Amino acid sequence: MKTIKNVFVAGAGAMGAGIAQVSVEAGYSVILNDINEEQLKKASEGIRKNINRKAEKGSITGDEAEAAFGRLSTSLSILGASDADLVIEAISERFELKKAVFNEVCKLCKPDTILASNTSSISCTSIAAATAYPENFVGMHFFNPVPVMKLLELIRGLRTSEETMQAALEFGKTLGKVCIQSKDTVGFIANRMLDLMLNEAVYLLDEGIGTAEDIDNAMKYGCNHPMGPLELIDYAGVDILLAVMEEFYAETGDPKYRPAPLLKRMVRAGHLGRKTGRGFYEYK
């Protein structure tokens, strides 16, 4: 089985930072990469804050916190992928962007490096076909926030080797994740169910069937969900859900995946959720 010691994470947004955090906490050496220096700084500070909070609560020692943070480095350069045993791409949910990242990574990485994408909707077979080593490619769909959510969805592309799948599975277990395996189909398992509900919640709001609070409370207090669907969209990003639903619709042509028109209007207005201060709710 392939041994993983060094991890390269491309993308220092909420998902990439979360993946980097759980990886250093599990004992891996991690390079967190982004093209935006300010984003790298923000991610690094957030990871330190989260790890130190665990030390303050007594769930880990101060020495363990410092050791974990000592295993993290940040870089604006993709050259760090050359020493990685595992590369995890965690950038925007756009095929061409992901393809460009893996094109560069494959010029640098070792022939046996495991290549993984945190995609939540794009065909892993399609992304793998854009790499030099499709047999080493696997979908690793983490859930937000990564340090809190226990699920890791592993997706096998058409040419993914059994050795790669087993290595990804073992890696996920060392992070303390509950790992499930999905066929490479639109939305995989979790988002195939979840995103339909989120999109429908936006339709309900747009049609005036209920207020944002009523729609969210219906799921929180009627179905015991920790967050309402509109709250969850704001948390993940209105633009993210729109991109996912557009991918579903383009891939299947099924009308049930047609993005709610309100999503498009909100993205055009820049109301993307928490990250912009306004989505279905307003945030300070």
CSV table of C-alpha atoms in Angstrom, one decimal:
chain,number,residue,atom,x,y,z
A,1,MET,CA,0.0,0.0,0.0
A,2,LYS,CA,1.1,3.5,-0.7
A,3,THR,CA,2.6,5.3,2.3
A,4,ILE,CA,1.4,8.9,3.0
A,5,LYS,CA,3.6,11.3,5.0
A,6,ASN,CA,3.7,14.5,3.1
A,7,VAL,CA,0.4,16.2,2.0
A,8,PHE,CA,0.1,19.2,-0.4
A,9,VAL,CA,-3.2,21.0,-0.3
A,10,ALA,CA,-4.0,23.4,-3.2
A,11,GLY,CA,-6.5,26.1,-2.1
A,12,ALA,CA,-6.5,27.8,1.2
A,13,GLY,CA,-10.2,28.6,1.4
A,14,ALA,CA,-12.5,27.2,4.1
A,15,MET,CA,-12.2,23.6,2.8
A,16,GLY,CA,-8.5,23.7,2.1
A,17,ALA,CA,-7.7,25.2,5.5
A,18,GLY,CA,-9.9,22.6,7.2
A,19,ILE,CA,-8.2,19.7,5.3
A,20,ALA,CA,-4.8,21.1,6.2
A,21,GLN,CA,-5.8,21.4,9.9
A,22,VAL,CA,-7.1,17.8,10.3
A,23,SER,CA,-4.1,16.5,8.5
A,24,VAL,CA,-1.4,18.2,10.7
A,25,GLU,CA,-3.4,17.2,13.7
A,26,ALA,CA,-3.2,13.6,12.5
A,27,GLY,CA,0.6,13.8,12.2
A,28,TYR,CA,1.1,14.6,8.5
A,29,SER,CA,3.4,17.3,7.2
A,30,VAL,CA,1.4,19.7,5.2
A,31,ILE,CA,2.1,22.4,2.7
A,32,LEU,CA,-1.0,24.7,2.2
A,33,ASN,CA,-0.9,26.4,-1.2
A,34,ASP,CA,-2.8,29.3,-2.6
A,35,ILE,CA,-2.2,32.1,-5.2
A,36,ASN,CA,-3.4,34.7,-2.7
A,37,GLU,CA,-1.0,35.7,0.0
A,38,GLU,CA,-3.6,37.3,2.2
A,39,GLN,CA,-5.8,34.1,2.0
A,40,LEU,CA,-2.8,32.0,3.1
A,41,LYS,CA,-2.2,34.3,6.1
A,42,LYS,CA,-5.9,34.2,7.0
A,43,ALA,CA,-6.0,30.4,6.7
A,44,SER,CA,-2.8,29.9,8.8
A,45,GLU,CA,-4.1,32.2,11.5
A,46,GLY,CA,-7.4,30.4,11.6
A,47,ILE,CA,-5.7,27.0,11.9
A,48,ARG,CA,-3.6,28.2,14.8
A,49,LYS,CA,-6.6,29.7,16.5
A,50,ASN,CA,-8.6,26.4,16.1
A,51,ILE,CA,-5.8,24.2,17.4
A,52,ASN,CA,-5.0,26.5,20.3
A,53,ARG,CA,-8.7,26.5,21.3
A,54,LYS,CA,-8.4,22.7,21.6
A,55,ALA,CA,-5.4,23.1,23.9
A,56,GLU,CA,-7.3,25.6,26.0
A,57,LYS,CA,-10.2,23.2,26.4
A,58,GLY,CA,-7.8,20.4,27.4
A,59,SER,CA,-8.6,18.1,24.5
A,60,ILE,CA,-4.9,18.3,23.5
A,61,THR,CA,-1.8,19.5,25.3
A,62,GLY,CA,0.0,22.7,24.5
A,63,ASP,CA,3.0,20.7,23.2
A,64,GLU,CA,0.7,18.7,20.9
A,65,ALA,CA,-0.8,22.0,19.6
A,66,GLU,CA,2.6,23.4,18.9
A,67,ALA,CA,3.8,20.2,17.2
A,68,ALA,CA,0.7,20.1,15.0
A,69,PHE,CA,1.2,23.7,13.9
A,70,GLY,CA,4.9,23.0,13.4
A,71,ARG,CA,3.9,20.5,10.7
A,72,LEU,CA,2.2,23.2,8.7
A,73,SER,CA,3.8,25.4,6.1
A,74,THR,CA,2.3,27.7,3.5
A,75,SER,CA,3.4,28.5,0.0
A,76,LEU,CA,2.4,30.7,-2.9
A,77,SER,CA,4.3,28.2,-5.2
A,78,ILE,CA,3.1,24.9,-6.4
A,79,LEU,CA,6.6,23.5,-6.4
A,80,GLY,CA,6.0,21.9,-3.0
A,81,ALA,CA,3.9,19.3,-4.8
A,82,SER,CA,7.1,17.6,-5.9
A,83,ASP,CA,7.7,16.0,-2.5
A,84,ALA,CA,4.1,15.2,-1.8
A,85,ASP,CA,2.7,11.7,-1.3
A,86,LEU,CA,-0.8,13.0,-1.5
A,87,VAL,CA,-2.0,16.1,-3.4
A,88,ILE,CA,-5.5,17.4,-2.4
A,89,GLU,CA,-7.1,20.0,-4.7
A,90,ALA,CA,-9.6,22.2,-2.8
A,91,ILE,CA,-10.3,25.1,-5.1
A,92,SER,CA,-13.4,26.5,-6.8
A,93,GLU,CA,-15.9,24.0,-8.2
A,94,ARG,CA,-15.0,24.7,-11.8
A,95,PHE,CA,-13.7,21.9,-14.0
A,96,GLU,CA,-11.3,24.0,-16.1
A,97,LEU,CA,-9.7,25.5,-12.9
A,98,LYS,CA,-9.2,22.0,-11.4
A,99,LYS,CA,-7.8,20.7,-14.7
A,100,ALA,CA,-5.3,23.5,-14.8
A,101,VAL,CA,-4.1,22.8,-11.2
A,102,PHE,CA,-3.6,19.1,-11.9
A,103,ASN,CA,-1.8,19.9,-15.2
A,104,GLU,CA,0.8,21.8,-13.2
A,105,VAL,CA,1.0,19.3,-10.4
A,106,CYS,CA,1.6,16.4,-12.7
A,107,LYS,CA,4.7,18.1,-14.1
A,108,LEU,CA,6.2,18.1,-10.6
A,109,CYS,CA,4.9,15.2,-8.6
A,110,LYS,CA,6.2,11.7,-8.2
A,111,PRO,CA,4.7,9.0,-10.5
A,112,ASP,CA,3.1,7.3,-7.5
A,113,THR,CA,1.7,10.4,-5.8
A,114,ILE,CA,-2.0,10.1,-5.0
A,115,LEU,CA,-4.0,12.9,-6.7
A,116,ALA,CA,-7.3,13.8,-5.0
A,117,SER,CA,-10.0,16.4,-5.6
A,118,ASN,CA,-12.3,17.7,-3.0
A,119,THR,CA,-15.0,18.1,-5.7
A,120,SER,CA,-18.6,17.9,-4.6
A,121,SER,CA,-20.2,17.4,-8.0
A,122,ILE,CA,-17.7,17.2,-10.9
A,123,SER,CA,-17.0,13.7,-12.4
A,124,CYS,CA,-13.8,12.3,-11.0
A,125,THR,CA,-13.3,10.3,-14.2
A,126,SER,CA,-13.3,13.6,-16.1
A,127,ILE,CA,-10.8,15.2,-13.8
A,128,ALA,CA,-8.6,12.1,-13.7
A,129,ALA,CA,-8.5,12.1,-17.5
A,130,ALA,CA,-6.8,15.5,-17.4
A,131,THR,CA,-4.0,14.1,-15.3
A,132,ALA,CA,-0.9,12.1,-16.3
A,133,TYR,CA,-1.7,9.4,-13.7
A,134,PRO,CA,-5.5,8.6,-13.8
A,135,GLU,CA,-4.9,5.4,-11.9
A,136,ASN,CA,-3.6,7.5,-8.9
A,137,PHE,CA,-6.7,9.8,-8.9
A,138,VAL,CA,-9.5,9.6,-6.3
A,139,GLY,CA,-12.3,11.9,-5.2
A,140,MET,CA,-12.0,12.9,-1.6
A,141,HIS,CA,-15.1,14.9,-0.7
A,142,PHE,CA,-14.8,16.5,2.7
A,143,PHE,CA,-17.7,18.3,4.4
A,144,ASN,CA,-17.7,21.8,5.8
A,145,PRO,CA,-16.4,22.6,8.5
A,146,VAL,CA,-13.9,19.9,7.9
A,147,PRO,CA,-12.6,19.7,11.6
A,148,VAL,CA,-16.2,19.1,12.8
A,149,MET,CA,-17.9,17.1,10.1
A,150,LYS,CA,-17.1,13.3,10.4
A,151,LEU,CA,-17.9,12.2,6.9
A,152,LEU,CA,-15.4,11.7,4.1
A,153,GLU,CA,-16.9,10.6,0.7
A,154,LEU,CA,-14.4,8.7,-1.5
A,155,ILE,CA,-15.2,8.5,-5.2
A,156,ARG,CA,-13.6,6.0,-7.5
A,157,GLY,CA,-13.0,7.2,-11.1
A,158,LEU,CA,-13.2,4.7,-14.0
A,159,ARG,CA,-9.4,4.2,-13.9
A,160,THR,CA,-8.7,4.5,-10.2
A,161,SER,CA,-6.6,1.6,-8.9
A,162,GLU,CA,-7.6,-0.4,-5.9
A,163,GLU,CA,-4.3,0.5,-4.3
A,164,THR,CA,-5.2,4.2,-4.6
A,165,MET,CA,-8.6,3.6,-3.1
A,166,GLN,CA,-7.2,1.7,-0.1
A,167,ALA,CA,-4.6,4.4,0.5
A,168,ALA,CA,-7.3,7.1,0.5
A,169,LEU,CA,-9.5,5.0,2.8
A,170,GLU,CA,-6.6,4.5,5.3
A,171,PHE,CA,-5.8,8.2,5.2
A,172,GLY,CA,-9.4,9.1,5.9
A,173,LYS,CA,-9.5,6.8,8.9
A,174,THR,CA,-6.3,8.3,10.4
A,175,LEU,CA,-8.1,11.7,10.2
A,176,GLY,CA,-10.9,10.2,12.3
A,177,LYS,CA,-13.4,10.3,9.5
A,178,VAL,CA,-16.3,8.0,8.7
A,179,CYS,CA,-15.5,7.0,5.1
A,180,ILE,CA,-18.1,6.0,2.5
A,181,GLN,CA,-17.4,5.0,-1.1
A,182,SER,CA,-19.5,6.3,-4.0
A,183,LYS,CA,-19.9,5.5,-7.6
A,184,ASP,CA,-18.7,8.3,-9.8
A,185,THR,CA,-22.0,9.8,-10.6
A,186,VAL,CA,-23.5,13.3,-10.5
A,187,GLY,CA,-23.6,14.6,-6.9
A,188,PHE,CA,-22.2,11.2,-5.6
A,189,ILE,CA,-24.2,10.1,-2.5
A,190,ALA,CA,-24.5,13.0,0.0
A,191,ASN,CA,-25.0,15.9,-2.3
A,192,ARG,CA,-27.3,14.0,-4.6
A,193,MET,CA,-29.7,14.1,-1.7
A,194,LEU,CA,-28.7,17.3,0.1
A,195,ASP,CA,-28.4,19.8,-2.8
A,196,LEU,CA,-31.9,19.0,-4.2
A,197,MET,CA,-33.3,20.0,-0.8
A,198,LEU,CA,-31.2,23.2,-0.6
A,199,ASN,CA,-32.3,24.2,-4.1
A,200,GLU,CA,-35.9,23.5,-3.3
A,201,ALA,CA,-35.7,25.7,-0.2
A,202,VAL,CA,-34.6,28.6,-2.5
A,203,TYR,CA,-37.6,27.9,-4.8
A,204,LEU,CA,-39.9,28.0,-1.7
A,205,LEU,CA,-38.5,31.4,-0.7
A,206,ASP,CA,-38.6,32.8,-4.2
A,207,GLU,CA,-42.3,31.7,-4.6
A,208,GLY,CA,-43.2,33.4,-1.3
A,209,ILE,CA,-44.4,30.1,0.3
A,210,GLY,CA,-42.5,30.9,3.5
A,211,THR,CA,-40.0,33.4,4.9
A,212,ALA,CA,-36.3,32.4,5.2
A,213,GLU,CA,-36.8,31.9,9.0
A,214,ASP,CA,-39.9,29.7,8.4
A,215,ILE,CA,-38.2,27.6,5.8
A,216,ASP,CA,-35.2,27.1,8.0
A,217,ASN,CA,-37.2,26.4,11.2
A,218,ALA,CA,-39.2,23.8,9.3
A,219,MET,CA,-36.1,21.7,8.8
A,220,LYS,CA,-34.5,22.5,12.2
A,221,TYR,CA,-37.5,21.8,14.3
A,222,GLY,CA,-39.4,19.4,12.1
A,223,CYS,CA,-36.5,17.3,10.9
A,224,ASN,CA,-34.0,18.0,13.7
A,225,HIS,CA,-31.4,19.5,11.3
A,226,PRO,CA,-28.7,21.5,13.1
A,227,MET,CA,-29.0,24.3,10.5
A,228,GLY,CA,-31.7,25.3,8.2
A,229,PRO,CA,-31.2,24.9,4.4
A,230,LEU,CA,-30.9,28.7,3.7
A,231,GLU,CA,-28.5,29.1,6.7
A,232,LEU,CA,-26.4,26.2,5.3
A,233,ILE,CA,-26.3,27.8,1.8
A,234,ASP,CA,-25.1,31.1,3.3
A,235,TYR,CA,-22.5,29.2,5.2
A,236,ALA,CA,-21.2,27.2,2.2
A,237,GLY,CA,-21.7,30.0,-0.3
A,238,VAL,CA,-24.6,30.8,-2.6
A,239,ASP,CA,-22.2,30.7,-5.6
A,240,ILE,CA,-21.1,27.2,-4.6
A,241,LEU,CA,-24.7,25.8,-4.7
A,242,LEU,CA,-25.3,27.6,-8.0
A,243,ALA,CA,-22.2,26.0,-9.5
A,244,VAL,CA,-23.1,22.6,-8.2
A,245,MET,CA,-26.7,22.7,-9.5
A,246,GLU,CA,-25.5,24.0,-12.9
A,247,GLU,CA,-23.1,21.0,-13.0
A,248,PHE,CA,-25.9,18.6,-12.1
A,249,TYR,CA,-28.3,20.1,-14.7
A,250,ALA,CA,-25.6,20.1,-17.5
A,251,GLU,CA,-24.6,16.5,-16.7
A,252,THR,CA,-28.1,15.0,-16.6
A,253,GLY,CA,-30.4,17.4,-18.4
A,254,ASP,CA,-33.0,16.5,-15.7
A,255,PRO,CA,-35.3,19.4,-14.9
A,256,LYS,CA,-35.3,18.6,-11.2
A,257,TYR,CA,-31.7,19.8,-11.0
A,258,ARG,CA,-32.5,23.2,-12.6
A,259,PRO,CA,-31.0,25.9,-10.3
A,260,ALA,CA,-33.5,28.1,-8.6
A,261,PRO,CA,-33.5,31.5,-10.5
A,262,LEU,CA,-33.1,33.4,-7.2
A,263,LEU,CA,-29.6,31.8,-6.8
A,264,LYS,CA,-28.5,33.4,-10.1
A,265,ARG,CA,-29.9,36.8,-9.1
A,266,MET,CA,-28.1,36.6,-5.7
A,267,VAL,CA,-24.8,35.7,-7.3
A,268,ARG,CA,-25.1,38.6,-9.8
A,269,ALA,CA,-25.8,40.9,-6.9
A,270,GLY,CA,-22.8,39.7,-5.0
A,271,HIS,CA,-25.0,38.3,-2.1
A,272,LEU,CA,-22.9,35.1,-1.6
A,273,GLY,CA,-23.6,34.4,2.0
A,274,ARG,CA,-21.4,34.8,5.1
A,275,LYS,CA,-18.3,35.5,3.1
A,276,THR,CA,-19.7,38.7,1.6
A,277,GLY,CA,-21.8,39.7,4.6
A,278,ARG,CA,-25.1,39.1,2.9
A,279,GLY,CA,-27.0,36.1,1.5
A,280,PHE,CA,-30.4,35.0,2.7
A,281,TYR,CA,-29.5,36.7,5.9
A,282,GLU,CA,-27.3,39.7,6.8
A,283,TYR,CA,-24.0,39.1,8.7
A,284,LYS,CA,-21.7,41.5,10.5
